[in-house]
CSV table of C-alpha atoms and ligand atoms in Angstrom, one decimal:
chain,number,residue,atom,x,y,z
W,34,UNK,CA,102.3,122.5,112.4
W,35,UNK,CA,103.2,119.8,110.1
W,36,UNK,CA,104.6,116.6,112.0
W,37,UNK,CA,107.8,115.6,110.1
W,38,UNK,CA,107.3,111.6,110.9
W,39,UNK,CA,103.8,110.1,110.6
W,40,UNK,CA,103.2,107.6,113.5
W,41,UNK,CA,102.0,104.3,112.9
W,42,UNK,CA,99.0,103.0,115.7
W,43,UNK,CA,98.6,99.5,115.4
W,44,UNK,CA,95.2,98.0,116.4
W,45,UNK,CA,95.3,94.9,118.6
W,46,UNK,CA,92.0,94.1,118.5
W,47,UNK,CA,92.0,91.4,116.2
W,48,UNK,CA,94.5,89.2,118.4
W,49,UNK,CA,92.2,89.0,120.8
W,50,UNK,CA,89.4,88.2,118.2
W,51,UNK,CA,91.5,85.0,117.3
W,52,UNK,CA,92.1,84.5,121.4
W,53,UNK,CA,88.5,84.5,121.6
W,54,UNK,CA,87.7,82.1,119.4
W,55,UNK,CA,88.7,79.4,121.8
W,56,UNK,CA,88.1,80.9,124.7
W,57,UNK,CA,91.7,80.5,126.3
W,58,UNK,CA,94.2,82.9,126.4
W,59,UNK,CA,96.4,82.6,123.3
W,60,UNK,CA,97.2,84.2,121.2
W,61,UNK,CA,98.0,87.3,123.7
W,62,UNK,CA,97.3,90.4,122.5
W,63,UNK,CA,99.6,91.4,125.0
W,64,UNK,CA,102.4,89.7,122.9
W,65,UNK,CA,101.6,91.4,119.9
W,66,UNK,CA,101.8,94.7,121.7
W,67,UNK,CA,105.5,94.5,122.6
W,68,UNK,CA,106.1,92.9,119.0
W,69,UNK,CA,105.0,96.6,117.8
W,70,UNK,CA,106.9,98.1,119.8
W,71,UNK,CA,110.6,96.2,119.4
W,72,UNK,CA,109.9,97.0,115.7
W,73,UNK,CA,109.5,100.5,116.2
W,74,UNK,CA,105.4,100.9,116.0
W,75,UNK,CA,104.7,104.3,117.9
W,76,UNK,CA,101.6,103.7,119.6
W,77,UNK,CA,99.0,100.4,120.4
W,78,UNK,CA,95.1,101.1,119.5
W,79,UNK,CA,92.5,98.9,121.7
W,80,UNK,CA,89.0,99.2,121.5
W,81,UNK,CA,87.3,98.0,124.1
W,82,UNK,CA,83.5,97.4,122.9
W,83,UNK,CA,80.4,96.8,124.7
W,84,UNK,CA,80.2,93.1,124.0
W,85,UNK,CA,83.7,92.8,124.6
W,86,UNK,CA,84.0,91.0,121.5
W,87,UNK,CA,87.3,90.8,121.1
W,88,UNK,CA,89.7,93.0,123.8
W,89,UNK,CA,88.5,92.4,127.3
W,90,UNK,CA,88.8,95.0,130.0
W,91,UNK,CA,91.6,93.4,131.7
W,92,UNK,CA,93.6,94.0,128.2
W,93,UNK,CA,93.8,97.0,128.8
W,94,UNK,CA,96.3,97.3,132.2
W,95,UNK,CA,97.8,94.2,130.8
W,96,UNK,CA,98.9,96.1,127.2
W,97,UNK,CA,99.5,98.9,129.5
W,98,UNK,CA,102.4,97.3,132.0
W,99,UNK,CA,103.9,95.7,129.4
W,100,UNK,CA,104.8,98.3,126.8
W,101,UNK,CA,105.7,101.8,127.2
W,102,UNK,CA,104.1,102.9,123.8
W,103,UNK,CA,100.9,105.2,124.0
W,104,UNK,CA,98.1,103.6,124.6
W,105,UNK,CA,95.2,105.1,122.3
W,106,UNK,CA,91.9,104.2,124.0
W,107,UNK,CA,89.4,103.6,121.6
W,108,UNK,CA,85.8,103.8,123.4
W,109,UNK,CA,82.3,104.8,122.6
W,110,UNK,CA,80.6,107.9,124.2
W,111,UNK,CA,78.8,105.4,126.8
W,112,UNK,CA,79.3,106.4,130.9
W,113,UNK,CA,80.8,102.7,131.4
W,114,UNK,CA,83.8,103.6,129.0
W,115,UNK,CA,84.3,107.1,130.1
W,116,UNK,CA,84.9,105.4,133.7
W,117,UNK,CA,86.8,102.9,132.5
W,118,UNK,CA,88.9,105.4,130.7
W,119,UNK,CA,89.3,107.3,133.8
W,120,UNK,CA,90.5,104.7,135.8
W,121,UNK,CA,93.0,103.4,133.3
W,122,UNK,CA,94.4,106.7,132.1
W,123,UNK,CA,95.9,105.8,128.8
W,124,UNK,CA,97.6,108.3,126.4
W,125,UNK,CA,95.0,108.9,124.4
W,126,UNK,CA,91.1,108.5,123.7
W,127,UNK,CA,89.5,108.0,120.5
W,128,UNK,CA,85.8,108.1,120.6
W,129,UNK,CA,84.2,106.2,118.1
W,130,UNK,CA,80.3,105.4,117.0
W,131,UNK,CA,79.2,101.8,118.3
W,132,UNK,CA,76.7,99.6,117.9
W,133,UNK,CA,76.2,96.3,118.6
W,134,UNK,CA,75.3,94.9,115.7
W,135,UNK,CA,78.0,96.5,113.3
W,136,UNK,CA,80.8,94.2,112.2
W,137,UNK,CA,83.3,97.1,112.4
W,138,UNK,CA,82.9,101.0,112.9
W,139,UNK,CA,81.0,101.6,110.1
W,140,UNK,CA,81.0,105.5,109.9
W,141,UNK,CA,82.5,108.4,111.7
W,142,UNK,CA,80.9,109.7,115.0
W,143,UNK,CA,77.9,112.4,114.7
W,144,UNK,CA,80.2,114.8,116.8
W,145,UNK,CA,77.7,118.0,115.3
W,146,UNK,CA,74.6,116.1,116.6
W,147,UNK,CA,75.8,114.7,119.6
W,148,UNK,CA,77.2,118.0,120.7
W,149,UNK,CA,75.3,118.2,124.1
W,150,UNK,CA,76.0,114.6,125.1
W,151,UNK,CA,79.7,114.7,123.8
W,152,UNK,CA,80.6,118.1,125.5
W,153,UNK,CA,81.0,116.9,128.9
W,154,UNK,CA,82.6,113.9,128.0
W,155,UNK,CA,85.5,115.7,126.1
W,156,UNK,CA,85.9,117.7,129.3
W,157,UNK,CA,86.2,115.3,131.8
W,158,UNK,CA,88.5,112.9,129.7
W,159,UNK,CA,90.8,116.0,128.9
W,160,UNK,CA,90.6,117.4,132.5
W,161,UNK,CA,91.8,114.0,133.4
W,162,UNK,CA,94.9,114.5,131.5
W,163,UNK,CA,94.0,111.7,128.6
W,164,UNK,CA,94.4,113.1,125.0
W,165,UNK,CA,90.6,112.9,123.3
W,166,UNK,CA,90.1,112.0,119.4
W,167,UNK,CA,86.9,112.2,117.8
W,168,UNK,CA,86.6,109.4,115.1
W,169,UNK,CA,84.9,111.4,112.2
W,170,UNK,CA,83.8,111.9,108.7
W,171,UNK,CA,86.1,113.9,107.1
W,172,UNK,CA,83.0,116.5,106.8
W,173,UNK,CA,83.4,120.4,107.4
W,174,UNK,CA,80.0,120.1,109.8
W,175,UNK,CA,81.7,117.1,111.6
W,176,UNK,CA,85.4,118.9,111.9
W,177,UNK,CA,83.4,122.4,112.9
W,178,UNK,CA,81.8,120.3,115.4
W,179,UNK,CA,85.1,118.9,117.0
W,180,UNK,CA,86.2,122.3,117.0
W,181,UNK,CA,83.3,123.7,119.5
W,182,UNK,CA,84.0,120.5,121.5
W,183,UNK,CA,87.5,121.6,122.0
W,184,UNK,CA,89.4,118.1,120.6
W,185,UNK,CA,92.2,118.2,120.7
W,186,UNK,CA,92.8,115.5,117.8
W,187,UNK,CA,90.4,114.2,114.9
W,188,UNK,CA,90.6,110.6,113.3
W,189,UNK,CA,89.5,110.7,110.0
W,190,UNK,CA,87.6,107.5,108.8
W,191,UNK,CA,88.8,106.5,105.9
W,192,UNK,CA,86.5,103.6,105.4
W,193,UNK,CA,85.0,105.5,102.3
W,194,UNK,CA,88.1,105.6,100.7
W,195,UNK,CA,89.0,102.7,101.5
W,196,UNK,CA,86.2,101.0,100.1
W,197,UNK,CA,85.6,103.1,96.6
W,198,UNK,CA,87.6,103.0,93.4
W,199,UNK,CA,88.7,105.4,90.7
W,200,UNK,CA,87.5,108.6,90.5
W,201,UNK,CA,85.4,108.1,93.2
W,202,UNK,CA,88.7,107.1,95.7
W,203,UNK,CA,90.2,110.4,94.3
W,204,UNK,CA,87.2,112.5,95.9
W,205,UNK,CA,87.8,110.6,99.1
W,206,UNK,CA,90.8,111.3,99.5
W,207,UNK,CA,90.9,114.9,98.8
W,208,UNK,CA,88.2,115.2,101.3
W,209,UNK,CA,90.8,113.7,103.8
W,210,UNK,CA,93.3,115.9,102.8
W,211,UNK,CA,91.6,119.3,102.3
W,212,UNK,CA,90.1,118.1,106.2
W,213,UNK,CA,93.5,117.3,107.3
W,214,UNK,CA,94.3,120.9,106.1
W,215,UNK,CA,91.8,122.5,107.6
W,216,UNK,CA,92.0,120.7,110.9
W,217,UNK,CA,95.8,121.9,111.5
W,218,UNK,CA,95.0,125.4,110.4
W,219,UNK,CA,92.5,125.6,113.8
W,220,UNK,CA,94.8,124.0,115.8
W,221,UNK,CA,93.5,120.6,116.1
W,222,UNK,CA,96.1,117.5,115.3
W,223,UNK,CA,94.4,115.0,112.6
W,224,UNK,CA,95.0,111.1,112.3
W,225,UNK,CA,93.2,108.8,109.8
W,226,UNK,CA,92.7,105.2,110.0
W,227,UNK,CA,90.3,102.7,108.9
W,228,UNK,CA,90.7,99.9,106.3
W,229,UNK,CA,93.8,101.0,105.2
W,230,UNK,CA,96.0,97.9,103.5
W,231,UNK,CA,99.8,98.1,102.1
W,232,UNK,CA,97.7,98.7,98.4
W,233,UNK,CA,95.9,101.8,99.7
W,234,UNK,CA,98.1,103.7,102.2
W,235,UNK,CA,100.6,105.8,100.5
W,236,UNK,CA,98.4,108.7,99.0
W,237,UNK,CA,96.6,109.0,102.7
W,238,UNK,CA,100.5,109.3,104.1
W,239,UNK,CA,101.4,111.5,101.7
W,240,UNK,CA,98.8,114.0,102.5
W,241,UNK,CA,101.7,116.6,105.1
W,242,UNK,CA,99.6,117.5,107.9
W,243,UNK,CA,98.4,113.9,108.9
W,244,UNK,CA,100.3,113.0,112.2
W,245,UNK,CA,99.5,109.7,112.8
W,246,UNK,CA,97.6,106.5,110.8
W,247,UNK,CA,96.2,103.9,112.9
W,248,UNK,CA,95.6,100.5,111.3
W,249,UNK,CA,94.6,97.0,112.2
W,250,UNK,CA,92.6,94.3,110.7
W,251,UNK,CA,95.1,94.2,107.4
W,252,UNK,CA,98.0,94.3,109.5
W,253,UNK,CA,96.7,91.4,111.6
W,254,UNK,CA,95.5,89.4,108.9
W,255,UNK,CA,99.2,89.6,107.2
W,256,UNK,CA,100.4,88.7,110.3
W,257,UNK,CA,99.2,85.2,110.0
W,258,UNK,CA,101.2,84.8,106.6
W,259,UNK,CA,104.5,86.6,107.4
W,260,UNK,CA,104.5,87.4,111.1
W,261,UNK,CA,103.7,90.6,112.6
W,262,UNK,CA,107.1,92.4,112.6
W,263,UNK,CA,107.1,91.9,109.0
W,264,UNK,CA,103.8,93.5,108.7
W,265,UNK,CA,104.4,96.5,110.3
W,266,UNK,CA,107.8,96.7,109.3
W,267,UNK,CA,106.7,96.7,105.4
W,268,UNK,CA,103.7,99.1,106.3
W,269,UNK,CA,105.9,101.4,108.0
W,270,UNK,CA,108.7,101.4,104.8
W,271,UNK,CA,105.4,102.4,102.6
W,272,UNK,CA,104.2,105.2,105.2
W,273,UNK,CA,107.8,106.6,104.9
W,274,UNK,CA,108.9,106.1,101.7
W,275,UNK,CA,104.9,107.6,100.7
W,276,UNK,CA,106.3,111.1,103.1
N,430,LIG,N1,90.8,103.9,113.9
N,430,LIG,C1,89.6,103.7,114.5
N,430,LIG,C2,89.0,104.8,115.3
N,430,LIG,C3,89.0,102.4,114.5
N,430,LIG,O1,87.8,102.2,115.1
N,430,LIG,C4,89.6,101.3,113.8
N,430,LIG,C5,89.0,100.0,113.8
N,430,LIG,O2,87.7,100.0,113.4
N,430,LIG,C6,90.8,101.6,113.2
N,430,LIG,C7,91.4,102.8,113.2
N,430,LIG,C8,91.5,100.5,112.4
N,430,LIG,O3,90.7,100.1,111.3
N,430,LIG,P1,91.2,98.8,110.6
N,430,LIG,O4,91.1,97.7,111.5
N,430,LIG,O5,90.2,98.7,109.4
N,430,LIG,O6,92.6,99.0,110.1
């Protein structure tokens, strides 16, 4: 099915990463969460990482008794998170690749060759009620993968494109849309997010079958220069007026 209205996640994260800076407890990235959501954001991205570098875990209840927006879980494939996730129940888990010395997620998650360790944790997050995302390459091996795993939803990284120019952007992003295709023809729901920016958006929200884009270090950073309801305000006039 092809979603008629492209949802826009925003990623908190990097509140908290300025929060943590100090040490204290501003600024909140429970404040920024109902911002999103008076200006008509449809869902809040947190990621709570090993190091708990920037969101910490009691973030997460907090962002989730103070808005009523879905709460998209981002978490790598580690027992620790899978509890966590359990407990808190949000809307939605995205499982992403982590390690601890990345800056960001730098690629998509090895759903093929993690099948056996990712199988029962798609399960018991799905029996559980909580929608799963796998965070991949938008690879045929990686999509078939998500497929024998039973996701519901794939989150294409878009890092790639992000990051390349030209020619070379133009490949990227038809490998996001031909995946995007391919993923709603079996069923599964695709999303895309990573380093998107108000310069590189619009040809990923054009592509139909996308449902939803999740974004945040861009939209936090332009935050600081013309306040967070502008920011999403402007990046959801592009995502729609890109549709
Ligand atoms: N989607 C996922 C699964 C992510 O892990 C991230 C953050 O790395 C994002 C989206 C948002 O990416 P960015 O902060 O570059 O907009």
């Amino acid at each position: 099915m092809i979603p008629a209205r492209l949802r826009l996640g925003v990623n908190i994260d990097h509140v908290a990463t300025i929060r943590n800076a100090r040490g204290g407890d501003h600024p909140d990235p429970v404040r920024a969460a109902q911002i999103v959501a008076a200006v008509g954001g449809d869902g809040i991205t947190a990621h709570l990482r090993e190091d708990r570098r920037h969101i910490r875990d009691e973030d997460i209840a907090r962002i989730q008794a103070a808005t009523d927006l879905p709460l998209n879980f981002e978490m790598a494939a580690a027992d620790e998170m899978v509890e966590f996730a359990l407990r808190h129940k949000p809307h939605a888990a995205c499982i992403v690749p982590e390690r601890r010395e990345e800056r960001t997620t730098e690629g998509g998650l090895d759903a093929a060759g993690q099948h056996n360790r990712l199988a029962p944790i798609v399960s018991r997050l799905s029996d559980a009620g909580i929608r799963v995302s796998l965070f991949i390459a938008p690879e045929i091996r990686q999509l078939e993968a998500a497929m024998r795993l039973g996701a519901p939803v794939v989150e294409f990284h878009t890092g790639e494109y992000a990051h390349a120019e030209g020619e070379a952007r133009a490949v990227e992003l038809k490998r996001i849309a031909d995946m995007a295709a391919l993923a709603v023809v079996n069923g599964i729901e695709p999303h895309a997010g990573h380093g998107l920016t108000y310069d590189n958006v619009q040809p990923v929200a054009a592509i139909p079958q996308l449902a939803e884009l999740n974004i945040g270090h861009y939209l936090i950073g332009e935050a600081i220069f013309t306040g967070l309801e502008h920011a999403v305000r402007r990046m959801r006039d592009l995502m729609d007026d890109a549709r």
